Coordinates of C-alpha atoms in Angstrom, one line a residue:
Chain A
E1 CA -10.5 -10.2 -5.5
T2 CA -6.8 -9.6 -6.0
G3 CA -5.8 -12.9 -5.7
V4 CA -4.1 -12.1 -2.5
T5 CA -6.2 -13.8 0.9
Q6 CA -5.3 -12.8 4.5
T7 CA -6.9 -14.7 7.5
P8 CA -8.0 -13.9 9.7
R9 CA -10.0 -10.7 9.0
H10 CA -10.1 -9.7 12.8
L11 CA -8.0 -10.8 15.5
V12 CA -8.0 -9.6 19.2
M13 CA -5.4 -11.0 21.2
G14 CA -3.9 -9.9 24.8
M15 CA -0.3 -8.8 25.4
T16 CA 0.8 -12.3 26.4
N17 CA -0.7 -14.1 23.6
K18 CA 0.8 -15.9 20.4
K19 CA -0.8 -15.8 17.2
S20 CA -0.2 -15.8 13.6
L21 CA -1.4 -14.0 10.4
K22 CA -1.6 -15.6 7.3
C23 CA -1.5 -14.7 3.6
E24 CA -1.6 -17.1 0.3
Q25 CA -1.3 -15.2 -3.3
H26 CA -2.5 -17.2 -6.3
L27 CA -0.9 -15.1 -8.6
G28 CA 2.7 -16.7 -9.2
H29 CA 4.6 -13.8 -7.7
N30 CA 7.9 -14.1 -6.1
A31 CA 8.1 -11.2 -4.2
M32 CA 5.8 -10.7 -0.7
Y33 CA 5.6 -8.0 1.9
W34 CA 4.1 -7.1 5.1
Y35 CA 2.6 -3.4 5.7
K36 CA 1.2 -1.9 8.6
Q37 CA -1.3 0.5 8.2
S38 CA -2.2 2.9 11.5
A39 CA -5.2 5.4 11.4
K40 CA -3.7 9.0 9.7
K41 CA 0.1 7.4 9.3
P42 CA 1.8 6.5 6.1
L43 CA 1.8 2.8 5.1
E44 CA 4.7 1.2 7.1
L45 CA 6.8 -1.5 5.1
M46 CA 7.8 -4.2 7.7
F47 CA 9.0 -6.9 5.9
V48 CA 10.0 -7.8 1.7
Y49 CA 10.5 -11.2 0.8
S50 CA 11.9 -12.3 -2.5
L51 CA 12.2 -15.9 -3.7
E52 CA 11.1 -16.9 -0.1
E53 CA 14.3 -15.2 1.1
R54 CA 13.8 -12.0 3.3
V55 CA 15.3 -9.0 1.6
E56 CA 14.4 -6.1 4.2
N57 CA 13.5 -5.7 7.7
N58 CA 12.7 -2.0 8.3
S59 CA 13.5 -2.2 12.1
V60 CA 10.6 -4.0 13.0
P61 CA 10.4 -4.9 16.9
S62 CA 11.3 -9.0 17.4
R63 CA 8.0 -9.4 19.2
F64 CA 7.1 -9.4 15.4
S65 CA 8.2 -12.6 13.4
P66 CA 7.8 -13.3 9.6
E67 CA 7.8 -16.8 8.1
C68 CA 8.2 -17.5 4.2
P69 CA 7.8 -21.4 3.8
N70 CA 7.5 -21.3 0.1
S71 CA 6.7 -18.4 -2.7
S72 CA 2.6 -18.4 -2.2
H73 CA 2.6 -18.3 1.7
L74 CA 3.6 -15.5 3.9
F75 CA 3.1 -15.4 7.8
L76 CA 3.3 -12.8 10.4
H77 CA 3.9 -14.5 13.7
L78 CA 2.9 -12.3 17.0
H79 CA 4.1 -12.5 20.3
T80 CA 3.6 -10.4 23.4
L81 CA 2.4 -7.3 21.6
Q82 CA 1.9 -3.8 22.8
P83 CA -1.6 -1.9 22.5
E84 CA 0.2 0.1 20.0
D85 CA 0.5 -2.8 17.6
S86 CA -3.0 -2.5 17.0
A87 CA -3.3 -1.9 13.2
L88 CA -4.3 -3.1 10.1
Y89 CA -1.8 -5.6 8.6
L90 CA -2.0 -5.6 4.9
C91 CA 0.1 -8.5 2.7
A92 CA 1.1 -7.9 -1.1
S93 CA 2.8 -9.5 -3.4
S94 CA 4.2 -8.4 -7.0
Q95 CA 6.3 -10.2 -9.8
G96 CA 9.7 -9.4 -8.1
E97 CA 11.7 -9.3 -11.3
A98 CA 15.2 -7.2 -11.0
D99 CA 13.7 -4.6 -13.1
A100 CA 10.8 -3.7 -11.3
T101 CA 9.7 -0.5 -12.6
N102 CA 6.4 -1.5 -14.0
E103 CA 5.4 -3.5 -11.3
K104 CA 2.2 -3.3 -9.4
L105 CA 1.6 -4.5 -5.8
F106 CA -1.5 -6.6 -5.1
F107 CA -2.8 -6.3 -1.9
G108 CA -4.9 -8.3 0.4
S109 CA -7.8 -7.3 2.5
G110 CA -5.9 -7.1 5.8
T111 CA -5.9 -8.6 9.2
Q112 CA -7.3 -5.8 11.8
L113 CA -5.5 -6.8 14.7
S114 CA -6.6 -5.3 18.4
V115 CA -3.9 -5.7 21.2
L116 CA -5.7 -5.3 24.8
Chain B
A1 CA 15.4 8.5 0.8
Q2 CA 12.4 9.0 -1.5
S3 CA 8.8 10.1 0.0
V4 CA 5.8 11.8 -0.9
A5 CA 3.3 14.0 1.3
Q6 CA -0.3 14.2 0.6
P7 CA -1.2 17.6 2.7
E8 CA -5.0 17.0 3.1
D9 CA -6.5 14.6 5.7
Q10 CA -9.7 14.9 3.8
V11 CA -11.2 16.4 0.5
N12 CA -15.0 17.2 0.5
V13 CA -16.6 17.3 -3.2
A14 CA -20.3 17.4 -4.4
E15 CA -21.2 14.5 -6.8
G16 CA -20.6 15.6 -10.4
N17 CA -17.8 18.0 -9.5
P18 CA -14.4 17.9 -10.6
L19 CA -12.0 16.1 -7.8
T20 CA -8.7 16.8 -7.1
V21 CA -6.7 14.3 -4.5
K22 CA -2.8 16.2 -3.9
C23 CA 0.8 15.0 -3.8
T24 CA 4.1 16.2 -3.9
Y25 CA 7.5 14.0 -3.9
S26 CA 10.6 14.3 -2.8
V27 CA 13.1 11.7 -4.8
S28 CA 16.7 11.5 -6.1
G29 CA 16.9 10.8 -9.8
N30 CA 13.6 9.4 -11.9
P31 CA 10.4 9.5 -10.2
Y32 CA 8.2 6.6 -10.6
L33 CA 5.0 7.3 -9.1
F34 CA 1.9 5.4 -8.4
W35 CA -1.6 5.9 -7.0
Y36 CA -3.3 3.5 -4.7
V37 CA -7.4 3.4 -3.8
Q38 CA -8.9 1.7 -0.8
Y39 CA -12.3 0.9 -0.2
P40 CA -14.0 0.5 3.4
N41 CA -12.8 -3.3 4.6
R42 CA -10.6 -4.2 1.3
G43 CA -7.0 -3.8 0.7
L44 CA -5.2 -1.6 -1.7
Q45 CA -5.9 -1.5 -5.2
F46 CA -3.6 0.1 -7.9
L47 CA -5.3 3.0 -10.0
L48 CA -2.6 4.5 -12.1
K49 CA 1.5 4.7 -12.2
Y50 CA 4.0 7.6 -14.1
I51 CA 7.0 6.0 -15.0
T52 CA 7.9 8.4 -18.1
G53 CA 6.2 9.9 -21.2
D54 CA 2.9 11.6 -21.0
N55 CA 2.8 14.2 -18.2
L56 CA -1.1 13.4 -18.1
V57 CA -1.5 9.5 -17.0
K58 CA -4.7 7.9 -17.1
G59 CA -5.9 5.0 -14.9
S60 CA -8.8 2.9 -13.6
Y61 CA -12.6 4.2 -13.1
G62 CA -12.1 7.7 -14.8
F63 CA -9.2 8.5 -12.8
E64 CA -5.9 10.4 -14.2
A65 CA -2.9 12.2 -12.8
E66 CA -0.9 14.9 -13.4
F67 CA 2.8 14.5 -13.4
N68 CA 4.6 18.2 -12.8
K69 CA 8.2 18.1 -12.4
S70 CA 8.8 21.7 -11.5
Q71 CA 6.3 21.6 -9.0
T72 CA 7.6 18.1 -7.8
S73 CA 3.5 17.0 -8.0
F74 CA 1.3 14.2 -8.8
H75 CA -2.0 14.9 -8.4
L76 CA -4.8 12.7 -8.6
K77 CA -7.8 13.8 -10.5
K78 CA -11.4 13.1 -12.2
P79 CA -13.8 15.2 -14.2
S80 CA -16.6 14.3 -12.3
A81 CA -16.8 12.8 -9.2
L82 CA -19.0 9.8 -8.4
V83 CA -20.6 9.0 -4.3
S84 CA -19.0 5.6 -5.2
D85 CA -15.5 7.2 -5.5
S86 CA -15.7 8.0 -1.9
A87 CA -12.6 6.0 -0.2
L88 CA -9.3 6.4 1.0
Y89 CA -6.3 7.4 -1.4
F90 CA -2.6 6.8 -1.3
C91 CA 0.0 8.3 -3.4
A92 CA 3.2 6.1 -3.4
V93 CA 6.9 6.3 -4.9
R94 CA 9.2 3.3 -6.0
D95 CA 12.3 3.4 -3.9
K96 CA 15.2 1.1 -5.6
M97 CA 15.1 -2.3 -4.6
E98 CA 17.4 -5.0 -6.3
Y99 CA 14.0 -7.3 -6.6
G100 CA 10.2 -6.6 -6.5
N101 CA 8.8 -3.4 -6.0
K102 CA 9.4 -1.4 -2.6
L103 CA 6.7 1.1 -2.4
V104 CA 6.6 4.4 0.1
F105 CA 3.3 5.7 0.7
G106 CA 2.0 8.9 1.9
A107 CA -0.3 9.1 4.9
G108 CA -3.5 8.8 2.8
T109 CA -6.3 11.3 1.9
I110 CA -9.4 10.4 2.6
L111 CA -12.3 11.2 -0.4
R112 CA -15.9 12.0 0.6
V113 CA -18.5 12.6 -2.5
K114 CA -21.7 14.0 -1.5
S115 CA -24.9 13.8 -3.6

């Protein structure tokens, strides 16, 4: 158990659906991340939040909308996705200090998303 | 931009034999390098990191990694493989960010250890 919990574990949705992925961390961390994992491709960093403020958005399509209401929770709202968006979506957290050289990321188990 | 490359999609090794999973890096400045492991249906778990100091870094589960500046490599090693080591291994490098630890990952290498 890493202290980072993601729900749901699996999600199947149509291209016109709206759904949300949820991430919760119990580690007292200040930084949270969304990564996309596709087979045989490097993990893609999507969004980074530090102290509930979005500090990085890596040219992610607007059909993905993140939300960080507090330092313990992170959401990824999904709307009109495409089949190529099918992937494992991983949430991670870290302490988020200014000198983050020694920081480790703690990952959740991910949500396996299938878009039909 | 910082990047890492994992040249092998898959590594196969017999139980009890030594294993090596390769990683090369491209960075500006000092590299901060990491290895993570992902077991089936799980998120990534931290194995070890190189920040500075000794070129041989020891980590969890008996793994170690050797930092080689001249070859810009950071290969993961273990003297004697276990079947339970079978998993997906990711090399990563830290990219500078004002807050938090932005990691840039490789594509991953599947390690299969056969009994």
